[in-house]
Amino acid sequence: MNPYDQYMKEISQPMRDELTEAGFQELTAPEQVDDFVTTTKGTSLVVVNSVCGCAAGLARPAVRLSLDSPQKPDNLVTVFAGQDREATARMRDYFEGIEPSSPSIALMKDGQVLHFIPREEIEGHEVEEIVNNLTTTYQQYC
């Protein structure tokens, strides 16, 4: 591993841990993404994680807080944009018709996107607004 990749791995680890400690499974390879999307039943919250400030200050805290809701997704997964590039690209292939966005949050069921929150609905918004967006979506689909 070159020094840049090693540095980025070390820098991003706490950002990964923030989600895995909340119960998210990391998908780091395209094959893992394909397996997850094609075999998982029920609702799945997919977080496209990133190192940007809006992921740190808004997306990850909002996602974690939203999981306090009585209704929540059956499955929690994450891919890391800019780090696990191939896995992220493969997950985005399943977001048909949706422009790539980092960070972003998708609620999927049986491989289909039911609701998508792009960066534009994260950056510049309050954590509470994002939590409300998510919990309202959970109430509708979960």
PDB file of N, CA and C in Angstrom, residues 70-110:
ATOM      1  N   PRO A  70     -39.006   3.939  16.319  1.00  0.00           N
ATOM      2  CA  PRO A  70     -39.591   2.604  16.524  1.00  0.00           C
ATOM      3  C   PRO A  70     -39.672   1.800  15.228  1.00  0.00           C
ATOM      4  N   GLN A  71     -39.886   2.480  14.112  1.00  0.00           N
ATOM      5  CA  GLN A  71     -39.876   1.812  12.811  1.00  0.00           C
ATOM      6  C   GLN A  71     -38.548   2.147  12.152  1.00  0.00           C
ATOM      7  N   LYS A  72     -37.853   1.115  11.712  1.00  0.00           N
ATOM      8  CA  LYS A  72     -36.568   1.340  11.055  1.00  0.00           C
ATOM      9  C   LYS A  72     -36.303   0.215  10.074  1.00  0.00           C
ATOM     10  N   PRO A  73     -35.321   0.416   9.206  1.00  0.00           N
ATOM     11  CA  PRO A  73     -35.018  -0.598   8.186  1.00  0.00           C
ATOM     12  C   PRO A  73     -34.551  -1.914   8.800  1.00  0.00           C
ATOM     13  N   ASP A  74     -34.757  -2.978   8.037  1.00  0.00           N
ATOM     14  CA  ASP A  74     -34.339  -4.312   8.469  1.00  0.00           C
ATOM     15  C   ASP A  74     -32.823  -4.483   8.383  1.00  0.00           C
ATOM     16  N   ASN A  75     -32.203  -3.816   7.409  1.00  0.00           N
ATOM     17  CA  ASN A  75     -30.778  -4.002   7.140  1.00  0.00           C
ATOM     18  C   ASN A  75     -30.085  -2.651   7.034  1.00  0.00           C
ATOM     19  N   LEU A  76     -28.834  -2.608   7.481  1.00  0.00           N
ATOM     20  CA  LEU A  76     -28.037  -1.383   7.451  1.00  0.00           C
ATOM     21  C   LEU A  76     -26.702  -1.685   6.781  1.00  0.00           C
ATOM     22  N   VAL A  77     -26.418  -0.986   5.672  1.00  0.00           N
ATOM     23  CA  VAL A  77     -25.143  -1.187   4.983  1.00  0.00           C
ATOM     24  C   VAL A  77     -24.556   0.154   4.579  1.00  0.00           C
ATOM     25  N   THR A  78     -23.251   0.132   4.322  1.00  0.00           N
ATOM     26  CA  THR A  78     -22.562   1.341   3.898  1.00  0.00           C
ATOM     27  C   THR A  78     -21.453   1.011   2.906  1.00  0.00           C
ATOM     28  N   VAL A  79     -21.249   1.935   1.981  1.00  0.00           N
ATOM     29  CA  VAL A  79     -20.097   1.923   1.091  1.00  0.00           C
ATOM     30  C   VAL A  79     -19.397   3.259   1.304  1.00  0.00           C
ATOM     31  N   PHE A  80     -18.095   3.307   1.034  1.00  0.00           N
ATOM     32  CA  PHE A  80     -17.330   4.521   1.307  1.00  0.00           C
ATOM     33  C   PHE A  80     -16.802   5.107   0.005  1.00  0.00           C
ATOM     34  N   ALA A  81     -17.406   6.223  -0.409  1.00  0.00           N
ATOM     35  CA  ALA A  81     -16.990   6.904  -1.641  1.00  0.00           C
ATOM     36  C   ALA A  81     -15.562   7.407  -1.491  1.00  0.00           C
ATOM     37  N   GLY A  82     -14.788   7.241  -2.537  1.00  0.00           N
ATOM     38  CA  GLY A  82     -13.414   7.700  -2.533  1.00  0.00           C
ATOM     39  C   GLY A  82     -12.453   6.737  -1.858  1.00  0.00           C
ATOM     40  N   GLN A  83     -12.960   5.774  -1.140  1.00  0.00           N
ATOM     41  CA  GLN A  83     -12.131   4.788  -0.463  1.00  0.00           C
ATOM     42  C   GLN A  83     -12.324   3.416  -1.095  1.00  0.00           C
ATOM     43  N   ASP A  84     -13.542   2.940  -1.074  1.00  0.00           N
ATOM     44  CA  ASP A  84     -13.873   1.649  -1.678  1.00  0.00           C
ATOM     45  C   ASP A  84     -14.579   1.950  -3.002  1.00  0.00           C
ATOM     46  N   ARG A  85     -13.797   2.418  -3.947  1.00  0.00           N
ATOM     47  CA  ARG A  85     -14.329   2.965  -5.204  1.00  0.00           C
ATOM     48  C   ARG A  85     -15.177   1.967  -5.991  1.00  0.00           C
ATOM     49  N   GLU A  86     -14.683   0.732  -6.119  1.00  0.00           N
ATOM     50  CA  GLU A  86     -15.416  -0.251  -6.929  1.00  0.00           C
ATOM     51  C   GLU A  86     -16.739  -0.637  -6.274  1.00  0.00           C
ATOM     52  N   ALA A  87     -16.733  -0.796  -4.963  1.00  0.00           N
ATOM     53  CA  ALA A  87     -17.978  -1.136  -4.253  1.00  0.00           C
ATOM     54  C   ALA A  87     -18.978   0.010  -4.358  1.00  0.00           C
ATOM     55  N   THR A  88     -18.486   1.236  -4.223  1.00  0.00           N
ATOM     56  CA  THR A  88     -19.366   2.402  -4.319  1.00  0.00           C
ATOM     57  C   THR A  88     -19.949   2.512  -5.725  1.00  0.00           C
ATOM     58  N   ALA A  89     -19.125   2.312  -6.731  1.00  0.00           N
ATOM     59  CA  ALA A  89     -19.607   2.371  -8.115  1.00  0.00           C
ATOM     60  C   ALA A  89     -20.667   1.307  -8.365  1.00  0.00           C
ATOM     61  N   ARG A  90     -20.457   0.115  -7.836  1.00  0.00           N
ATOM     62  CA  ARG A  90     -21.438  -0.959  -8.037  1.00  0.00           C
ATOM     63  C   ARG A  90     -22.747  -0.626  -7.341  1.00  0.00           C
ATOM     64  N   MET A  91     -22.679  -0.088  -6.113  1.00  0.00           N
ATOM     65  CA  MET A  91     -23.915   0.280  -5.413  1.00  0.00           C
ATOM     66  C   MET A  91     -24.648   1.356  -6.201  1.00  0.00           C
ATOM     67  N   ARG A  92     -23.907   2.307  -6.726  1.00  0.00           N
ATOM     68  CA  ARG A  92     -24.541   3.372  -7.512  1.00  0.00           C
ATOM     69  C   ARG A  92     -25.205   2.824  -8.766  1.00  0.00           C
ATOM     70  N   ASP A  93     -24.699   1.708  -9.297  1.00  0.00           N
ATOM     71  CA  ASP A  93     -25.355   1.063 -10.439  1.00  0.00           C
ATOM     72  C   ASP A  93     -26.784   0.659 -10.080  1.00  0.00           C
ATOM     73  N   TYR A  94     -27.021   0.325  -8.834  1.00  0.00           N
ATOM     74  CA  TYR A  94     -28.358  -0.069  -8.387  1.00  0.00           C
ATOM     75  C   TYR A  94     -29.264   1.135  -8.123  1.00  0.00           C
ATOM     76  N   PHE A  95     -28.679   2.339  -8.045  1.00  0.00           N
ATOM     77  CA  PHE A  95     -29.456   3.562  -7.875  1.00  0.00           C
ATOM     78  C   PHE A  95     -29.831   4.085  -9.261  1.00  0.00           C
ATOM     79  N   GLU A  96     -30.599   3.309  -9.995  1.00  0.00           N
ATOM     80  CA  GLU A  96     -30.908   3.614 -11.395  1.00  0.00           C
ATOM     81  C   GLU A  96     -31.542   4.991 -11.552  1.00  0.00           C
ATOM     82  N   GLY A  97     -30.972   5.764 -12.498  1.00  0.00           N
ATOM     83  CA  GLY A  97     -31.520   7.073 -12.796  1.00  0.00           C
ATOM     84  C   GLY A  97     -31.176   8.153 -11.783  1.00  0.00           C
ATOM     85  N   ILE A  98     -30.339   7.840 -10.805  1.00  0.00           N
ATOM     86  CA  ILE A  98     -29.977   8.797  -9.757  1.00  0.00           C
ATOM     87  C   ILE A  98     -28.511   9.178  -9.933  1.00  0.00           C
ATOM     88  N   GLU A  99     -28.251  10.468  -9.972  1.00  0.00           N
ATOM     89  CA  GLU A  99     -26.880  10.957 -10.129  1.00  0.00           C
ATOM     90  C   GLU A  99     -26.045  10.578  -8.908  1.00  0.00           C
ATOM     91  N   PRO A 100     -24.765  10.233  -9.105  1.00  0.00           N
ATOM     92  CA  PRO A 100     -23.877   9.947  -7.976  1.00  0.00           C
ATOM     93  C   PRO A 100     -23.799  11.137  -7.030  1.00  0.00           C
ATOM     94  N   SER A 101     -23.817  10.854  -5.749  1.00  0.00           N
ATOM     95  CA  SER A 101     -23.820  11.896  -4.731  1.00  0.00           C
ATOM     96  C   SER A 101     -23.161  11.351  -3.471  1.00  0.00           C
ATOM     97  N   SER A 102     -22.244  12.148  -2.917  1.00  0.00           N
ATOM     98  CA  SER A 102     -21.564  11.741  -1.686  1.00  0.00           C
ATOM     99  C   SER A 102     -21.528  12.913  -0.722  1.00  0.00           C
ATOM    100  N   PRO A 103     -21.997  12.732   0.483  1.00  0.00           N
ATOM    101  CA  PRO A 103     -22.662  11.535   0.971  1.00  0.00           C
ATOM    102  C   PRO A 103     -24.081  11.459   0.411  1.00  0.00           C
ATOM    103  N   SER A 104     -24.683  10.319   0.570  1.00  0.00           N
ATOM    104  CA  SER A 104     -26.086  10.144   0.226  1.00  0.00           C
ATOM    105  C   SER A 104     -26.637   8.969   1.015  1.00  0.00           C
ATOM    106  N   ILE A 105     -27.956   8.904   1.043  1.00  0.00           N
ATOM    107  CA  ILE A 105     -28.640   7.879   1.828  1.00  0.00           C
ATOM    108  C   ILE A 105     -29.780   7.334   0.978  1.00  0.00           C
ATOM    109  N   ALA A 106     -29.869   6.023   0.887  1.00  0.00           N
ATOM    110  CA  ALA A 106     -30.944   5.399   0.118  1.00  0.00           C
ATOM    111  C   ALA A 106     -31.679   4.397   0.993  1.00  0.00           C
ATOM    112  N   LEU A 107     -32.983   4.351   0.841  1.00  0.00           N
ATOM    113  CA  LEU A 107     -33.765   3.267   1.429  1.00  0.00           C
ATOM    114  C   LEU A 107     -34.167   2.376   0.267  1.00  0.00           C
ATOM    115  N   MET A 108     -33.769   1.107   0.365  1.00  0.00           N
ATOM    116  CA  MET A 108     -34.046   0.148  -0.697  1.00  0.00           C
ATOM    117  C   MET A 108     -34.898  -0.998  -0.151  1.00  0.00           C
ATOM    118  N   LYS A 109     -35.606  -1.625  -1.042  1.00  0.00           N
ATOM    119  CA  LYS A 109     -36.329  -2.850  -0.694  1.00  0.00           C
ATOM    120  C   LYS A 109     -36.233  -3.776  -1.882  1.00  0.00           C
ATOM    121  N   ASP A 110     -35.753  -4.988  -1.636  1.00  0.00           N
ATOM    122  CA  ASP A 110     -35.628  -6.002  -2.675  1.00  0.00           C
ATOM    123  C   ASP A 110     -34.913  -5.449  -3.914  1.00  0.00           C
TER     124      ASP A 110
END
